[in-house]
Coordinates of C-alpha atoms and ligand atoms in Angstrom, one line a residue:
M1 CA 0.0 0.0 0.0
H2 CA 1.2 3.5 -0.8
P3 CA 2.8 5.2 2.2
Q4 CA 0.4 8.2 1.7
A5 CA -2.5 5.8 2.5
A6 CA -1.1 5.6 6.1
H7 CA -1.9 9.4 6.5
A8 CA -5.7 9.1 5.8
G9 CA -8.5 8.3 8.0
A10 CA -10.0 6.0 5.3
I11 CA -9.2 4.5 2.0
L12 CA -11.5 4.7 -1.0
T13 CA -10.7 1.9 -3.5
V14 CA -12.0 2.1 -7.0
D15 CA -11.8 -1.1 -9.0
L16 CA -11.4 0.0 -12.7
D17 CA -11.6 -3.7 -13.9
A18 CA -15.1 -3.9 -12.3
L19 CA -16.0 -0.6 -13.9
R20 CA -14.9 -1.9 -17.3
S21 CA -16.7 -5.2 -16.8
N22 CA -19.9 -3.2 -15.9
Y23 CA -19.6 -1.2 -19.1
R24 CA -19.3 -4.3 -21.2
L25 CA -22.3 -5.8 -19.5
L26 CA -24.4 -2.6 -20.2
R27 CA -23.2 -2.3 -23.8
K28 CA -24.2 -5.8 -24.4
Q29 CA -27.6 -5.3 -22.8
A30 CA -28.1 -2.2 -24.9
G31 CA -26.7 -3.4 -28.2
P32 CA -26.9 -2.4 -31.0
A33 CA -27.3 1.0 -29.5
A34 CA -24.1 2.8 -28.6
C35 CA -23.2 2.9 -24.9
G36 CA -22.2 6.2 -23.5
A37 CA -21.3 7.1 -19.9
A38 CA -22.5 9.7 -17.3
V39 CA -19.3 10.8 -15.7
K40 CA -20.8 14.0 -14.1
A41 CA -20.1 14.8 -10.4
D42 CA -16.5 13.5 -10.9
A43 CA -17.8 10.1 -12.1
Y44 CA -20.2 9.9 -9.2
G45 CA -17.5 10.7 -6.7
L46 CA -15.0 8.1 -8.0
G47 CA -12.7 10.3 -10.1
A48 CA -13.6 11.2 -13.7
E49 CA -9.9 11.6 -14.6
R50 CA -9.5 7.8 -14.0
V51 CA -12.9 6.6 -14.9
G52 CA -13.1 8.4 -18.2
P53 CA -9.9 6.9 -19.7
A54 CA -10.8 3.4 -18.4
L55 CA -14.2 3.6 -20.2
A56 CA -12.6 5.1 -23.3
A57 CA -10.2 2.1 -23.3
E58 CA -13.4 -0.1 -23.5
G59 CA -14.5 1.9 -26.6
C60 CA -16.9 4.4 -24.9
R61 CA -17.1 7.5 -27.1
H62 CA -20.0 9.5 -25.5
F63 CA -19.4 11.1 -22.2
F64 CA -21.8 13.2 -20.2
V65 CA -21.0 15.7 -17.6
A66 CA -23.4 18.2 -16.0
H67 CA -21.4 21.5 -15.9
L68 CA -19.1 23.2 -18.3
D69 CA -16.1 23.1 -15.9
E70 CA -16.5 19.4 -15.6
G71 CA -16.2 19.1 -19.3
I72 CA -13.1 21.4 -19.4
A73 CA -11.5 19.3 -16.7
L74 CA -12.3 16.0 -18.4
R75 CA -11.6 16.7 -22.1
P76 CA -7.7 16.4 -21.9
H77 CA -8.1 12.9 -20.4
L78 CA -10.1 11.5 -23.3
P79 CA -9.1 10.5 -26.8
A80 CA -9.9 13.2 -29.6
T81 CA -12.5 10.7 -31.0
A82 CA -14.6 10.9 -27.8
Q83 CA -17.3 13.4 -27.5
V84 CA -17.9 15.2 -24.2
F85 CA -21.5 16.4 -23.8
V86 CA -22.5 19.1 -21.2
L87 CA -26.0 18.2 -19.9
H88 CA -26.8 21.6 -18.6
G89 CA -25.9 23.3 -21.9
P90 CA -24.0 26.6 -22.1
P91 CA -24.5 29.1 -19.3
P92 CA -25.3 32.5 -20.9
G93 CA -22.2 33.9 -22.7
T94 CA -20.2 30.7 -22.4
G95 CA -20.7 29.4 -26.0
P96 CA -17.2 30.2 -27.2
E97 CA -15.7 28.1 -24.5
F98 CA -17.5 25.1 -25.7
I99 CA -15.8 25.6 -29.0
S100 CA -12.3 26.2 -27.7
H101 CA -12.4 23.2 -25.3
G102 CA -14.0 20.8 -27.8
L103 CA -17.3 20.3 -25.8
T104 CA -20.7 19.7 -27.2
P105 CA -23.8 21.1 -25.4
V106 CA -27.0 19.5 -24.7
L107 CA -29.4 22.3 -25.5
N108 CA -32.4 22.4 -23.1
S109 CA -34.5 25.5 -23.9
L110 CA -35.3 27.6 -26.8
Q111 CA -33.1 30.3 -25.2
Q112 CA -30.1 28.0 -25.3
I113 CA -30.9 27.0 -28.9
Q114 CA -31.1 30.6 -29.9
D115 CA -27.8 31.5 -28.2
W116 CA -26.1 28.5 -29.9
L117 CA -27.6 29.5 -33.2
A118 CA -26.2 33.0 -32.9
L119 CA -22.8 31.6 -32.2
A120 CA -23.0 29.4 -35.2
Q121 CA -24.0 32.4 -37.4
A122 CA -21.2 34.4 -36.0
L123 CA -18.7 31.7 -36.8
Q124 CA -20.4 31.0 -40.2
R125 CA -20.6 27.3 -39.7
P126 CA -23.1 24.7 -38.4
L127 CA -22.6 23.8 -34.7
P128 CA -24.0 20.3 -33.9
A129 CA -25.5 19.7 -30.5
I130 CA -27.8 17.4 -28.6
V131 CA -31.4 18.7 -28.1
Q132 CA -33.1 17.6 -25.1
V133 CA -37.0 17.6 -25.0
D134 CA -39.0 17.2 -21.8
S135 CA -41.1 13.9 -22.1
G136 CA -42.8 14.4 -18.7
M137 CA -40.2 15.0 -15.9
S138 CA -40.5 18.8 -16.0
R139 CA -36.8 19.2 -15.2
M140 CA -34.6 19.8 -18.2
G141 CA -35.3 20.0 -21.9
L142 CA -37.7 21.9 -24.2
P143 CA -41.3 22.0 -22.9
A144 CA -43.9 21.1 -25.5
A145 CA -44.5 24.6 -26.8
E146 CA -40.8 25.3 -27.3
T147 CA -40.4 21.9 -28.9
E148 CA -43.0 23.0 -31.5
A149 CA -41.2 26.3 -32.0
W150 CA -38.0 24.4 -32.6
L151 CA -39.6 22.0 -35.0
A152 CA -41.4 24.7 -36.9
D153 CA -38.3 26.5 -38.1
P154 CA -35.9 24.4 -40.3
L155 CA -33.2 27.0 -39.8
Y156 CA -32.6 25.7 -36.3
R157 CA -31.9 22.1 -37.6
Q158 CA -29.8 23.3 -40.5
T159 CA -27.6 25.5 -38.3
I160 CA -27.6 23.2 -35.3
P161 CA -27.6 19.7 -36.7
P162 CA -29.0 17.6 -33.9
L163 CA -26.6 14.8 -33.0
F164 CA -29.3 13.1 -30.9
L165 CA -32.9 13.9 -29.9
M166 CA -32.7 13.2 -26.1
S167 CA -35.0 12.9 -23.2
H168 CA -34.7 11.5 -19.7
L169 CA -36.9 9.0 -17.7
A170 CA -38.3 9.9 -14.3
C171 CA -39.1 6.4 -12.9
A172 CA -37.1 3.9 -14.8
E173 CA -35.9 1.9 -11.8
H174 CA -39.5 0.9 -11.1
Q175 CA -40.1 -1.4 -14.1
D176 CA -43.9 -1.5 -13.8
H177 CA -44.4 2.3 -13.3
P178 CA -46.8 3.7 -15.8
M179 CA -44.7 6.8 -16.3
N180 CA -42.2 4.7 -18.3
A181 CA -44.6 3.9 -21.1
S182 CA -46.1 7.4 -21.0
Q183 CA -42.6 9.0 -21.5
L184 CA -41.7 6.5 -24.1
A185 CA -45.0 7.3 -26.1
R186 CA -44.3 11.0 -26.0
F187 CA -40.7 10.6 -27.0
K188 CA -41.5 8.2 -29.9
A189 CA -44.2 10.6 -31.2
L190 CA -41.6 13.4 -31.4
R191 CA -39.0 11.2 -32.9
Q192 CA -41.4 10.3 -35.7
R193 CA -41.3 13.9 -36.7
L194 CA -37.5 13.8 -37.1
P195 CA -36.9 10.3 -38.3
Q196 CA -33.4 10.9 -39.5
V197 CA -32.1 12.1 -36.1
P198 CA -30.6 9.5 -33.7
A199 CA -32.3 9.3 -30.4
S200 CA -31.3 8.8 -26.7
L201 CA -33.6 8.1 -23.8
A202 CA -32.3 5.5 -21.4
N203 CA -30.2 6.0 -18.3
S204 CA -28.9 2.9 -16.3
S205 CA -32.4 1.7 -15.3
G206 CA -33.8 2.6 -18.7
I207 CA -31.6 0.1 -20.4
F208 CA -33.2 -2.7 -18.3
L209 CA -36.7 -1.6 -19.5
G210 CA -36.0 -3.3 -22.7
H211 CA -35.1 -2.7 -26.3
D212 CA -37.9 -0.3 -26.9
Y213 CA -36.2 2.2 -24.6
Q214 CA -32.6 1.9 -25.9
F215 CA -32.8 3.8 -29.3
D216 CA -29.4 4.8 -30.7
L217 CA -27.5 5.7 -27.5
V218 CA -27.9 4.8 -23.8
R219 CA -26.4 7.0 -21.0
P220 CA -25.8 4.8 -18.0
G221 CA -24.1 6.4 -14.9
A222 CA -25.0 4.6 -11.6
A223 CA -24.9 1.1 -13.0
L224 CA -21.3 1.6 -14.2
Y225 CA -20.4 2.3 -10.6
G226 CA -22.2 -0.8 -9.3
I227 CA -25.4 0.7 -8.2
A228 CA -28.4 -1.6 -8.7
P229 CA -30.5 -0.5 -11.7
V230 CA -33.7 -2.3 -11.1
A231 CA -35.6 -1.8 -7.8
G232 CA -36.3 -5.1 -6.0
A233 CA -34.2 -7.2 -8.4
A234 CA -30.8 -8.8 -8.1
N235 CA -28.0 -6.5 -9.1
P236 CA -26.2 -7.9 -12.2
L237 CA -23.3 -5.3 -11.9
Q238 CA -20.0 -5.6 -10.0
P239 CA -19.2 -3.3 -7.0
V240 CA -16.7 -0.6 -8.1
A241 CA -16.2 1.3 -4.9
A242 CA -15.0 0.1 -1.5
L243 CA -14.3 2.2 1.6
H244 CA -12.2 1.2 4.5
G245 CA -12.0 3.4 7.6
R246 CA -9.2 3.4 10.1
I247 CA -9.5 2.6 13.8
L248 CA -8.3 5.6 15.7
Q249 CA -8.6 4.1 19.3
T250 CA -10.7 1.7 21.2
R251 CA -12.0 1.7 24.8
T252 CA -14.1 -0.3 27.2
I253 CA -17.3 1.4 28.5
E254 CA -19.4 0.2 31.5
R255 CA -23.2 0.0 32.0
G256 CA -24.6 3.5 32.1
D257 CA -21.7 5.1 30.2
H258 CA -22.6 7.2 27.1
V259 CA -21.2 7.7 23.6
G260 CA -20.9 10.7 21.4
Y261 CA -22.7 14.1 20.9
G262 CA -26.0 14.3 22.6
I263 CA -25.3 11.0 24.3
S264 CA -27.7 9.3 21.9
Y265 CA -26.3 5.9 23.0
S266 CA -25.9 4.5 26.4
A267 CA -24.5 1.2 27.3
T268 CA -26.7 -1.3 29.3
E269 CA -23.7 -3.5 29.9
Q270 CA -20.0 -3.4 29.4
R271 CA -19.2 -2.8 25.8
Q272 CA -16.1 -2.3 23.6
I273 CA -16.2 0.9 21.5
A274 CA -13.9 1.7 18.6
T275 CA -13.6 5.1 17.0
I276 CA -13.2 5.3 13.2
G277 CA -11.7 8.2 11.3
V278 CA -14.7 8.8 8.9
G279 CA -17.4 11.4 9.7
Y280 CA -20.2 13.4 8.1
A281 CA -17.5 15.7 6.5
D282 CA -16.5 12.6 4.5
G283 CA -20.0 12.0 3.4
W284 CA -20.8 9.4 6.1
L285 CA -24.3 10.8 6.7
R286 CA -25.3 11.8 10.2
G287 CA -28.6 10.2 9.5
M288 CA -26.7 6.9 9.9
S289 CA -26.3 7.6 13.7
N290 CA -27.2 4.5 15.6
R291 CA -28.2 2.8 12.4
G292 CA -25.2 2.0 10.3
V293 CA -23.0 -1.1 10.5
V294 CA -19.3 -1.6 9.6
F295 CA -17.6 -4.9 9.2
I296 CA -14.4 -6.2 10.6
D297 CA -13.2 -9.5 9.0
G298 CA -16.8 -10.1 8.0
K299 CA -18.2 -9.5 11.6
A300 CA -20.8 -6.8 11.9
A301 CA -20.0 -3.9 14.3
P302 CA -23.0 -1.7 14.7
M303 CA -22.6 2.2 14.7
V304 CA -23.5 3.6 18.1
G305 CA -23.9 7.2 19.0
T306 CA -24.1 10.2 16.7
V307 CA -21.9 10.5 13.6
S308 CA -19.4 13.3 14.2
M309 CA -17.7 15.5 11.6
D310 CA -14.5 13.4 11.5
S311 CA -15.4 10.2 13.2
I312 CA -17.9 7.5 14.1
T313 CA -18.1 5.1 17.0
V314 CA -18.8 1.5 16.6
D315 CA -19.6 -1.4 19.0
V316 CA -16.8 -3.9 18.5
T317 CA -17.6 -6.1 21.6
G318 CA -16.5 -9.7 21.0
I319 CA -14.1 -8.9 18.1
A320 CA -10.4 -10.1 18.8
A321 CA -8.3 -7.3 20.3
E322 CA -5.5 -7.8 17.7
R323 CA -8.0 -6.8 15.1
L324 CA -8.7 -3.6 16.9
Q325 CA -5.3 -1.9 16.9
A326 CA -5.0 1.7 16.0
G327 CA -4.6 2.0 12.2
A328 CA -6.4 -1.2 11.5
L329 CA -9.0 -0.9 8.7
V330 CA -12.7 -1.7 8.9
E331 CA -15.1 -2.1 6.0
L332 CA -17.7 0.6 5.5
I333 CA -18.5 -0.1 1.9
G334 CA -17.4 -3.5 0.4
P335 CA -18.4 -7.1 -0.1
H336 CA -20.4 -7.3 3.2
R337 CA -22.0 -3.8 2.8
P338 CA -22.8 -2.9 -0.8
V339 CA -23.3 0.9 -1.4
D340 CA -27.1 0.3 -1.9
D341 CA -27.3 -1.2 1.5
V342 CA -25.6 1.7 3.1
A343 CA -28.0 4.0 1.3
R344 CA -31.0 2.2 2.4
L345 CA -30.0 2.4 6.1
A346 CA -29.3 6.1 5.6
G347 CA -32.7 6.7 4.0
T348 CA -31.2 7.7 0.6
I349 CA -30.0 6.2 -2.7
G350 CA -26.6 4.8 -3.7
Y351 CA -26.1 7.8 -5.9
E352 CA -26.1 10.2 -3.0
I353 CA -23.7 8.0 -1.0
L354 CA -21.2 7.8 -3.8
T355 CA -21.4 11.5 -4.9
G356 CA -21.2 12.6 -1.3
L357 CA -17.9 10.7 -0.5
G358 CA -15.5 13.4 0.6
M359 CA -12.1 14.5 -0.6
R360 CA -10.2 13.4 2.5
Y361 CA -9.9 9.8 1.6
Y362 CA -6.8 8.2 0.2
R363 CA -7.9 7.1 -3.2
E364 CA -6.5 3.9 -4.6
Y365 CA -7.2 2.7 -8.1
V366 CA -6.8 -0.9 -8.9
G367 CA -7.0 -2.7 -12.3
G368 CA -7.8 -0.7 -15.4
Ligands
PLP401 C1 -27.4 11.5 -14.6 C2 -28.0 11.3 -15.9 C3 -27.9 10.1 -16.6 C4 -27.3 8.8 -15.9 O1 -28.3 8.4 -15.0 P1 -28.1 7.1 -14.1 O2 -29.4 6.8 -13.5 O3 -27.0 7.3 -13.2 O4 -27.8 5.9 -15.1 C5 -28.4 10.0 -17.8 N1 -29.0 11.0 -18.4 C6 -29.1 12.2 -17.8 C7 -29.8 13.3 -18.6 C8 -28.7 12.4 -16.5 O5 -28.8 13.6 -15.9

């Protein structure tokens, strides 16, 4: 292990081989559609500079970030043949930076389309882009009236050749949710009016809704990183992230002793307590106070007391003392505790756990 790892309160391990294997599984599932990758939010917290090239090595050529600055940071790490799409489109006045950095916007409103058109006219050349339409989520993309205005004027499509007609699913992880069919119908109706334009609808979960939803390009994010795509079903993906926290110290407490801020835990008998160097500032959510579990050699050690900024306290009663030395590592996310289980306990989703992982970990990349 790298000597720097000894400095950190916890080690975040990212398995690039598992990532690549997940990409291959998703691409196969979506074939013949092209398989892109959502690498926004620093590849869901796992490091876009490492994740991007690993996926490019598997043949991925469509990368999605949310913000312009994410695109600027990622672009130099990808081959020239890869496209970087910025989901939020150009913030007002930033169009020229898309050109200079080789980024392609997803245009989400008539205003963004008009700004991009003005840039194309100023440069006297067509500027391709993705156009996103709202198929029912009311979040991003052209609302119906703006879609009609865009379709009505052929100048838009001559000057801004649409690389993909795109929309996004609201409820795809619930396979029997009626919203899926409703969004698909709205998307297909629009697509019939632009039959020559390639289309993209599915995120990770959308891929598993079947061939109808896959169109020409799928855009998985979460599933690449090992998050389960289908609610209530076995997860076909491999885990990519593991998190191991360090024991800072251990102590014995007696019946009636308390633990942590607000003394939210009190012992009813003698217990052994270990303090681990991960807290809510590292994304280990305070909502897991007295709820979470860590694992030591596969043995569960329940979190007791309130999550602090820089540490948690766990009940290690019954675990061998030689396994509890200062500096020893305990599993917070790993084979015994998949990220989706952590999320469920915390009352959230795996996406929020991964993207919330803090910057203080030592990050170790394996494989790739
Ligand atoms: C984040 C995002 C994705 C990827 O979604 P996952 O559920 O993580 O697969 C795809 N498309 C859009 C528009 C997104 O915002």
